[in-house]
Amino acid sequence: YAAADRDKLLSEPGIYGTFAAFGLTEEWGRLDAPAKIAHLTALKGVVEQHREKVAIDLYLLRGLSDHADVLFRIHAADLRDSQKFLVDLHASPMGRYLKGAGVLNGMSKKANYVPGFPDQMKADLKTASEPGPVPYAIVIPIRKSAEWWALDQEKRAVMMKEHTEAALPYHKTVKRKLYHSSGLDDLDFITYFETSNLEDFHNLILSLEKVKEFQYTRRFGHPTLLGTSKSLDQLIETLAQ
Ligand code: HEM
């Protein structure tokens, strides 16, 4: 199979993002190594079979989160392709050992406020982040208040500019991706971050909490998912233990 155009799926507007978290059952822990490896090999087959249509990223949450053990981030131009992957995953031999721990749906959109920002700010937002491995991923679902949505675009733009000013010092060490979820889920945004520096990320959140825009947040996290990025083979190796 030809792989889906990952770069496009990860960067373009109008792409669906699904975050599906799973716990592993206790029964899984009691399987012997050959059985685990057989199931994980089948899992690998399912992931590979869908790579033509969807881009799949994997994260290990086990040990860092009590919400789930593994997280799948799935991007697709058509949400039905993400659903097909998850349905096949459930139907695979591994499926009976996976406990659903939450699914979030959102979509990428063109920036709403950035086009109105000063040129310098636009340029700062375009600078590349630090190269090198980015081990941690963080997912924070967010819902804003009715008051926020009732404000006119200009008022919201001023506050989003403040948000961006407060956040820009962390732009180099924290990679971000925004998904819009209103109507697709019980939230307005899924915010996704990658970093190698959790202290920076923590300080970034503290800075953003001081900005006026934050007053309009009704849900922040619940859950916050913190995990480590893994390749399929790395994840398989960890789960086979
Ligand atoms: C939106 C920058 C970190 C939550 C935005 C936008 C920018 C931005 C430019 C506006 C996008 C648009 O034009 O539509 C940054 C930068 C960050 C950062 C540079 C640091 C690397 C965060 C963090 C959170 C967050 C840590 C919360 C956990 C949001 C949300 C929106 C948003 C919810 C959408 C707001 C709305 O449209 O009402 N961010 N951000 N951002 N950001 Fe951040």
PDB file of N, CA, C and O in Angstrom, residues 4 19-20 56 84 93 125 178 196 206 216 232:
ATOM      1  N   ALA A   4      -0.408   7.143   3.111  1.00  0.00           N
ATOM      2  CA  ALA A   4      -1.151   8.397   2.966  1.00  0.00           C
ATOM      3  C   ALA A   4      -0.145   9.539   2.985  1.00  0.00           C
ATOM      4  O   ALA A   4       0.923   9.430   3.569  1.00  0.00           O
ATOM      5  N   PHE A  19      -8.480  11.349  18.364  1.00  0.00           N
ATOM      6  CA  PHE A  19      -7.610  10.864  19.436  1.00  0.00           C
ATOM      7  C   PHE A  19      -8.344   9.742  20.141  1.00  0.00           C
ATOM      8  O   PHE A  19      -9.396   9.984  20.736  1.00  0.00           O
ATOM      9  N   ALA A  20      -7.823   8.533  20.055  1.00  0.00           N
ATOM     10  CA  ALA A  20      -8.480   7.376  20.666  1.00  0.00           C
ATOM     11  C   ALA A  20      -7.537   6.760  21.697  1.00  0.00           C
ATOM     12  O   ALA A  20      -6.447   6.316  21.353  1.00  0.00           O
ATOM     13  N   ILE A  56      -1.324   7.633  11.134  1.00  0.00           N
ATOM     14  CA  ILE A  56      -1.518   7.168  12.511  1.00  0.00           C
ATOM     15  C   ILE A  56      -0.267   7.449  13.333  1.00  0.00           C
ATOM     16  O   ILE A  56       0.839   7.051  12.941  1.00  0.00           O
ATOM     17  N   LYS A  84     -13.133   3.439  10.130  1.00  0.00           N
ATOM     18  CA  LYS A  84     -12.840   2.096   9.617  1.00  0.00           C
ATOM     19  C   LYS A  84     -11.623   1.509  10.311  1.00  0.00           C
ATOM     20  O   LYS A  84     -11.598   0.332  10.670  1.00  0.00           O
ATOM     21  N   PRO A  93      -7.466  -9.415  16.750  1.00  0.00           N
ATOM     22  CA  PRO A  93      -7.251 -10.243  17.953  1.00  0.00           C
ATOM     23  C   PRO A  93      -6.897  -9.416  19.195  1.00  0.00           C
ATOM     24  O   PRO A  93      -7.187  -9.799  20.321  1.00  0.00           O
ATOM     25  N   LEU A 125       5.741  33.475  14.325  1.00  0.00           N
ATOM     26  CA  LEU A 125       4.997  32.207  14.375  1.00  0.00           C
ATOM     27  C   LEU A 125       5.495  31.219  13.327  1.00  0.00           C
ATOM     28  O   LEU A 125       5.272  30.019  13.447  1.00  0.00           O
ATOM     29  N   LEU A 178      -3.712  22.629  16.530  1.00  0.00           N
ATOM     30  CA  LEU A 178      -5.049  22.941  17.034  1.00  0.00           C
ATOM     31  C   LEU A 178      -6.114  22.224  16.207  1.00  0.00           C
ATOM     32  O   LEU A 178      -6.051  22.224  14.982  1.00  0.00           O
ATOM     33  N   SER A 196      10.281  18.520  24.170  1.00  0.00           N
ATOM     34  CA  SER A 196      11.266  17.735  24.904  1.00  0.00           C
ATOM     35  C   SER A 196      11.493  18.386  26.265  1.00  0.00           C
ATOM     36  O   SER A 196      12.253  17.895  27.076  1.00  0.00           O
ATOM     37  N   LEU A 206       1.311  28.381  32.619  1.00  0.00           N
ATOM     38  CA  LEU A 206       1.175  29.427  33.633  1.00  0.00           C
ATOM     39  C   LEU A 206       1.059  30.804  32.979  1.00  0.00           C
ATOM     40  O   LEU A 206       0.271  31.640  33.414  1.00  0.00           O
ATOM     41  N   TYR A 216     -12.273  32.890  29.723  1.00  0.00           N
ATOM     42  CA  TYR A 216     -13.415  32.353  28.979  1.00  0.00           C
ATOM     43  C   TYR A 216     -13.359  30.835  28.826  1.00  0.00           C
ATOM     44  O   TYR A 216     -14.177  30.249  28.145  1.00  0.00           O
ATOM     45  N   LEU A 232       5.617   2.498  15.728  1.00  0.00           N
ATOM     46  CA  LEU A 232       4.823   1.275  15.885  1.00  0.00           C
ATOM     47  C   LEU A 232       5.678   0.163  16.491  1.00  0.00           C
ATOM     48  O   LEU A 232       5.250  -0.542  17.409  1.00  0.00           O
TER      49      LEU A 232
END
